[in-house]
Each structure stands twice: as structure tokens, then as C-alpha cells.
mmCIF file of C-alpha atoms in Angstrom:
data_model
loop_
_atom_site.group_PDB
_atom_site.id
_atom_site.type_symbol
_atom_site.label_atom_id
_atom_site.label_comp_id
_atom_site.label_asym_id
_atom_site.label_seq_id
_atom_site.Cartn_x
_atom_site.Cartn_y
_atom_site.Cartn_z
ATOM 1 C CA UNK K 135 -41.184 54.377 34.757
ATOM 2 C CA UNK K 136 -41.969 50.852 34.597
ATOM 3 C CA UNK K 137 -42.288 51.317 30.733
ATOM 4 C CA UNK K 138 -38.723 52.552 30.485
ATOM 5 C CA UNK K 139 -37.480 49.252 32.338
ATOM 6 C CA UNK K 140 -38.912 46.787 29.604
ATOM 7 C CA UNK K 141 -37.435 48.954 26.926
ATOM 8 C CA UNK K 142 -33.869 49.477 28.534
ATOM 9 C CA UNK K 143 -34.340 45.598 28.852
ATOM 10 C CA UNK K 144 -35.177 44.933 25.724
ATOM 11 C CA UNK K 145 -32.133 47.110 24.327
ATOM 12 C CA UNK K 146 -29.827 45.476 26.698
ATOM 13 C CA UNK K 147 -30.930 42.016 25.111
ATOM 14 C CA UNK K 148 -30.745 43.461 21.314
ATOM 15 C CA UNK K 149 -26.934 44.217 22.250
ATOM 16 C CA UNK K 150 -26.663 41.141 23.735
ATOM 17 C CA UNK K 151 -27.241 38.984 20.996
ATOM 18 C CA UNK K 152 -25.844 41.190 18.725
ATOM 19 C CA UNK K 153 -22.608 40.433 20.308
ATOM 20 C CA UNK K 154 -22.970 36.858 20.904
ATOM 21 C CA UNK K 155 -23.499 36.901 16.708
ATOM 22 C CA UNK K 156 -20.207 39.238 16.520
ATOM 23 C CA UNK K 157 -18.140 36.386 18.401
ATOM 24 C CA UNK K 158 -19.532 33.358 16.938
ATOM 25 C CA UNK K 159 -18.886 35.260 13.620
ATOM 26 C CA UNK K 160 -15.146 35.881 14.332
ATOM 27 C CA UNK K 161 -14.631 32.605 16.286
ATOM 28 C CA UNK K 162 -15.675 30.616 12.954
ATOM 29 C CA UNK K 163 -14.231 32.745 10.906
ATOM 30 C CA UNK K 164 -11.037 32.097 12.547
ATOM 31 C CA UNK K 165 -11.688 28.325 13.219
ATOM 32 C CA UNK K 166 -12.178 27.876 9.436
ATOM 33 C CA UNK K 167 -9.211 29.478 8.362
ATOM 34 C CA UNK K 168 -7.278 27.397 11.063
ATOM 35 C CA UNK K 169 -9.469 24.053 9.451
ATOM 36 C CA UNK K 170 -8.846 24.671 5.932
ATOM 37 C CA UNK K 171 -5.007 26.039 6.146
ATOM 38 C CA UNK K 172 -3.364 23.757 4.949
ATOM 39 C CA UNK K 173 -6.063 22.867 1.913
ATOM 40 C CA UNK K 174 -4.834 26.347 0.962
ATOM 41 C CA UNK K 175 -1.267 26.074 1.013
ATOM 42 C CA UNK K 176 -1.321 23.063 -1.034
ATOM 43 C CA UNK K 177 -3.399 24.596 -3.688
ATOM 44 C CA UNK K 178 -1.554 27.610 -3.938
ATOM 45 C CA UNK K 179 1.751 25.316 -3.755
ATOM 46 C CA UNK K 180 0.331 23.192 -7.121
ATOM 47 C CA UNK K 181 -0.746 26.272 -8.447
ATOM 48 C CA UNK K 182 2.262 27.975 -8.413
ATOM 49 C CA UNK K 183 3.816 24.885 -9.792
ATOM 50 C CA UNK K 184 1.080 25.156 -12.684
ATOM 51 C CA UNK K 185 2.142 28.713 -13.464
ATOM 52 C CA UNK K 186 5.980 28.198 -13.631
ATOM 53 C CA UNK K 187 5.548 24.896 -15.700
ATOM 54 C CA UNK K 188 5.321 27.083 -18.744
ATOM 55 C CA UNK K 189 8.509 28.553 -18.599
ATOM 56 C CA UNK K 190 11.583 27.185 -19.692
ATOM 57 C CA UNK K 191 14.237 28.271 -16.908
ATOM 58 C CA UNK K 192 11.787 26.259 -14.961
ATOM 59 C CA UNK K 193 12.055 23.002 -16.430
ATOM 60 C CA UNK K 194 15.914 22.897 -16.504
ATOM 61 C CA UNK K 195 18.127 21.668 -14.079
ATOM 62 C CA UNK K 196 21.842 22.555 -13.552
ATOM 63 C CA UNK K 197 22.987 19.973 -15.803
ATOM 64 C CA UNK K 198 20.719 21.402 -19.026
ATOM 65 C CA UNK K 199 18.531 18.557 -18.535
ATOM 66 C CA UNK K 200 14.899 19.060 -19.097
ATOM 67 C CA UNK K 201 12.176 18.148 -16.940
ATOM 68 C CA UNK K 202 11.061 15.742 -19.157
ATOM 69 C CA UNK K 203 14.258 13.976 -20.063
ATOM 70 C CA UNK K 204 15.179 13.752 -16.442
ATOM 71 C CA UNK K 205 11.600 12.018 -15.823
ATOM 72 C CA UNK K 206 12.836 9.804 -18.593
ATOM 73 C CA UNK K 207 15.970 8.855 -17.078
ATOM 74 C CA UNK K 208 13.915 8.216 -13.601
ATOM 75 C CA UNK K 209 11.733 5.955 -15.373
ATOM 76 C CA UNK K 210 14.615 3.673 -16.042
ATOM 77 C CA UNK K 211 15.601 3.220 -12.286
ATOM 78 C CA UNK K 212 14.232 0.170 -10.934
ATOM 79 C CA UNK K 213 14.254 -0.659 -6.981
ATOM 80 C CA UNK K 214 15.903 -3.119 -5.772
ATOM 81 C CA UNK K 215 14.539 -5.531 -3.327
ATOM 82 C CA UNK K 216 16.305 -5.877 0.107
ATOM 83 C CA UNK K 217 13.364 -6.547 2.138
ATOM 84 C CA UNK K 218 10.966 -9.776 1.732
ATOM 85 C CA UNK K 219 6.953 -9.374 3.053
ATOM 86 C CA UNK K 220 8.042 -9.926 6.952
ATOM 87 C CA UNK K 221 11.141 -8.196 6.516
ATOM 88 C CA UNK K 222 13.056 -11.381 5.781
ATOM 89 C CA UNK K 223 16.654 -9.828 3.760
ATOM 90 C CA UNK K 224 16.308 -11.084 0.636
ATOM 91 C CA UNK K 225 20.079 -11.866 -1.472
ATOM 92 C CA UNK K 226 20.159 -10.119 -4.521
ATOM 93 C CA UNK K 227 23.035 -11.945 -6.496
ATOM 94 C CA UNK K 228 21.576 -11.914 -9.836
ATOM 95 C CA UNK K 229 22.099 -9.273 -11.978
ATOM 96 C CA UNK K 230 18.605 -9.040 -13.661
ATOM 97 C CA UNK K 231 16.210 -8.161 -10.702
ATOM 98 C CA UNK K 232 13.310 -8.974 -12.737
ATOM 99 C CA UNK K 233 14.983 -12.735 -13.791
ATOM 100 C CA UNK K 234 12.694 -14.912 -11.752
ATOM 101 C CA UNK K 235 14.221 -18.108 -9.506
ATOM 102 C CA UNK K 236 13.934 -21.783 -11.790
ATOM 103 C CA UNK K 237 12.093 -24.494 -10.067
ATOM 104 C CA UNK K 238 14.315 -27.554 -9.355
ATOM 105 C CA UNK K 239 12.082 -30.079 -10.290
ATOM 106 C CA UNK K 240 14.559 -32.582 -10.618
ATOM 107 C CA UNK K 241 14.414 -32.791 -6.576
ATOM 108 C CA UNK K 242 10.802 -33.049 -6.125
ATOM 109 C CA UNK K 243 9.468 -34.129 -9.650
ATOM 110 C CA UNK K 244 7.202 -33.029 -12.389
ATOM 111 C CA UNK K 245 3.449 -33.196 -12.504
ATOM 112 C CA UNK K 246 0.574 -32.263 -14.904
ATOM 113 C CA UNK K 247 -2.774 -31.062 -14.425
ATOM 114 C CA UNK K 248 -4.674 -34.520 -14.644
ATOM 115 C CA UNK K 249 -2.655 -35.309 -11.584
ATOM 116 C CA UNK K 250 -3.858 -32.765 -9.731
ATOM 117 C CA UNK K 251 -4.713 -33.210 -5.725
ATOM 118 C CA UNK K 252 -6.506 -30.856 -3.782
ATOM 119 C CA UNK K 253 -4.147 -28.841 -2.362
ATOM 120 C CA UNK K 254 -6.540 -26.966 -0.545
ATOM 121 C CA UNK K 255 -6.872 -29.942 2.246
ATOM 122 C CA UNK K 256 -2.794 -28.427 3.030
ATOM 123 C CA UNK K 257 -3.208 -25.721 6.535
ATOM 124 C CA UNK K 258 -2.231 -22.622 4.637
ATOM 125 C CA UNK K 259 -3.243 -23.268 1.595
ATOM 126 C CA UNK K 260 -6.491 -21.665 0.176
ATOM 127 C CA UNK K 261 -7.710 -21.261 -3.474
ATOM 128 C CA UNK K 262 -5.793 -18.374 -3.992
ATOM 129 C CA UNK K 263 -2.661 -20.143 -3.255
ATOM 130 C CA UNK K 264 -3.773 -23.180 -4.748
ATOM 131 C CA UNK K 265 -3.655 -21.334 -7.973
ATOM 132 C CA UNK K 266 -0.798 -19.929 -7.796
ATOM 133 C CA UNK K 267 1.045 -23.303 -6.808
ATOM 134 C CA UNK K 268 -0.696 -25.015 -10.263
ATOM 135 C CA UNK K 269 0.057 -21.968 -11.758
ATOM 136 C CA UNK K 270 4.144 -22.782 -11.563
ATOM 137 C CA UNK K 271 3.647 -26.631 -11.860
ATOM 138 C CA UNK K 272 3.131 -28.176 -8.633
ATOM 139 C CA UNK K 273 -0.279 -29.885 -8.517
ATOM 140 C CA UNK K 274 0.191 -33.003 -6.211
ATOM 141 C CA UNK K 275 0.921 -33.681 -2.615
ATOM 142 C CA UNK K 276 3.440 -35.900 -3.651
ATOM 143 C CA UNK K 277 5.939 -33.198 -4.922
ATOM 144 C CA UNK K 278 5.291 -30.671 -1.640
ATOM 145 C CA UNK K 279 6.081 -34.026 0.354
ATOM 146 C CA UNK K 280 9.612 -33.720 -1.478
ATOM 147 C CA UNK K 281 10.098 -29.732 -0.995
ATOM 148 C CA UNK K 282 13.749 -29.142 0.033
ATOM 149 C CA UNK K 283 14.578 -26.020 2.049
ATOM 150 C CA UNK K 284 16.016 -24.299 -1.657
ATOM 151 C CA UNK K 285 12.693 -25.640 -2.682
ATOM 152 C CA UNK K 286 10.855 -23.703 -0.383
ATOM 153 C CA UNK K 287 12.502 -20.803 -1.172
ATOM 154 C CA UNK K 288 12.388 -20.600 -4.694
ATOM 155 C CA UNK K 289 9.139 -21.607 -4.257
ATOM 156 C CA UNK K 290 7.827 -18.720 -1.467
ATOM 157 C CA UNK K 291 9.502 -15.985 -4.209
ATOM 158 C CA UNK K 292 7.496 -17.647 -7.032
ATOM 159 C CA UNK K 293 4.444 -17.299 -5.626
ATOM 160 C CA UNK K 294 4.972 -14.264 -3.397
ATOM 161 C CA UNK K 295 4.174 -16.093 0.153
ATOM 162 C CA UNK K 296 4.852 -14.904 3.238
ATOM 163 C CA UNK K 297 8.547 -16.328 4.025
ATOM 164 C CA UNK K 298 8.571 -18.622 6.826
ATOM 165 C CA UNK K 299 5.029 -19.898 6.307
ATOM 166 C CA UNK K 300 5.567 -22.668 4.015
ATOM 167 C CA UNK K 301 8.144 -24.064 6.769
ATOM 168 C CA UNK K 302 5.457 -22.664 9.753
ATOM 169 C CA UNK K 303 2.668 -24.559 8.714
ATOM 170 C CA UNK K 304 4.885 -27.571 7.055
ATOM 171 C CA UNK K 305 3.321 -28.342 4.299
ATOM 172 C CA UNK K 306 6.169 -31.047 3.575
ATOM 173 C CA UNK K 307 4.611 -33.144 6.271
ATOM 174 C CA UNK K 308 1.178 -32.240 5.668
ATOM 175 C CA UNK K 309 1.530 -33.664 2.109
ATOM 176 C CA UNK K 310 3.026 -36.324 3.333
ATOM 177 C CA UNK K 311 0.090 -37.544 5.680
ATOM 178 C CA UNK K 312 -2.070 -36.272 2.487
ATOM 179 C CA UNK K 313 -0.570 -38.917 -0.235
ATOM 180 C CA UNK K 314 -0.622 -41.876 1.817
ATOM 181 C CA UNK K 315 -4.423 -41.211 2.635
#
């Protein structure tokens, strides 16, 4: 009798784990499918894209237009900017987007290279900026000192600066202190 107890126990345990393998079978099954769902539906979304780029009804629009000449007209959009980096409005007057502002260097004078101060000692400005600053012809503390609020400006789209900063940190003043050192 005792005999017939360890193998009815040892049955129960087969069928046991055979069902603990069952449900951890169908529970990842399931998770998986759950996990990678949405892997699926994009592939099958590019693939089906894939198959019907081959035919022509595909590739027209309602006008007649063809995929590809309607790409090309896209291509000739350009965005217009309405929002600066801290979401400053910027004006857009001009009728070129691309037409970049003209320094006014009548208002704080012209410099060359062999003038050149070390802009760096300005709060704000690193050698990045620096570079940038030489790269549209200001190179001495004397013509920050003589910035102008258009000057600022013009120069904060130039060099793509955070707007506000130049006026933040004051460079005007800092240069000022600068060139009398």
C-alpha cells in the first residue's frame, strides 16, 4: 500500500508541473504577442505600403499628380519661422526667409582680426560663441560696448543665440568695464 502512495505522488507531481509548463507556455505566449504588437502592425503597415508602391493607381492622387511630382512640389515649401529658441515671435517682414539681417556697423564700428580681444572674459560668452561673433565681424569689446537694442537683435539672429541673453547677461556693460581695463 505504501508503494502505491509514492507512485500516486509522484503522478500527482508529473501533472503538476506539466501544468505549471502549460500556463507559463500560454501566459508568454500571450505576453509576447501583447509586447511585440505593435512591431507587427508597423511592419505589415510598411509592407503593405512596399507592395502597392508598384502600382500605378497607387501613386496618383485626385489631381493626376504622381507621387513623385507631388514630393517635388513639397520639396519646394519652406517653413516659415514664427517662433525664436525661447519662443520669442519672431517678425517675418521680408520676403526672402532665407535673406539674412545686415549688421549696422555704422552704429557700433568696424573691426579686423588683429584687433581682436578676448571675448571669452564676456559672462555668456564661450569659444563657441566667440567664434561665431568673429565669424560676422565683431572682434573687440569696444564694438559690444556700442550694441544698440536693433544691434542686439540682428545680432542674436546672426548667430542663433538664445533671445534675451545678450540683454540678460549685458554684455554692453560687460565690454564696457572690459575696454577700459
Amino acid at each position: 500500500m505504501l508503494e502505491f502512495l509514492n507512485e500516486a505522488n509522484w503522478w500527482c507531481l508529473l501533472l503538476l508541473l506539466f501544468l505549471a509548463f502549460l500556463l507559463g507556455w500560454f501566459l508568454s505566449k500571450w505576453a509576447l504577442k501583447n509586447k511585440y504588437k505593435s512591431a507587427l502592425d508597423e511592419c505589415l503597415r510598411k509592407n503593405s505600403i512596399l507592395k502597392n508602391a508598384s502600382y500605378e493607381k497607387a501613386n496618383t492622387t485626385f489631381s493626376g499628380k504622381s507621387a513623385q511630382e507631388k514630393s517635388n512640389a513639397d520639396n519646394e515649401i519652406k517653413a516659415i519661422k514664427t517662433r525664436d529658441h525661447g519662443g520669442v515671435a519672431v517678425k517675418n517682414d521680408k520676403k526672402d526667409p532665407d535673406e539674412k539681417p545686415k549688421l549696422n556697423f555704422d552704429s557700433f564700428g568696424k573691426a579686423d582680426p588683429s584687433q581682436k580681444d578676448d571675448l571669452k572674459l564676456i559672462s555668456g560668452v564661450g569659444p563657441f560663441i566667440e567664434g561665431k561673433l568673429n565669424s560676422i565681424g565683431i572682434y573687440t569689446f569696444e564694438q559690444i560696448s556700442k550694441f544698440t537694442k536693433e544691434d542686439i537683435d540682428t545680432v542674436t539672429a546672426l548667430i542663433q543665440f538664445f533671445p534675451g541673453r545678450i540683454e540678460r547677461d549685458n554684455w554692453a556693460k560687460q565690454a564696457k568695464k572690459l575696454k577700459n581695463k
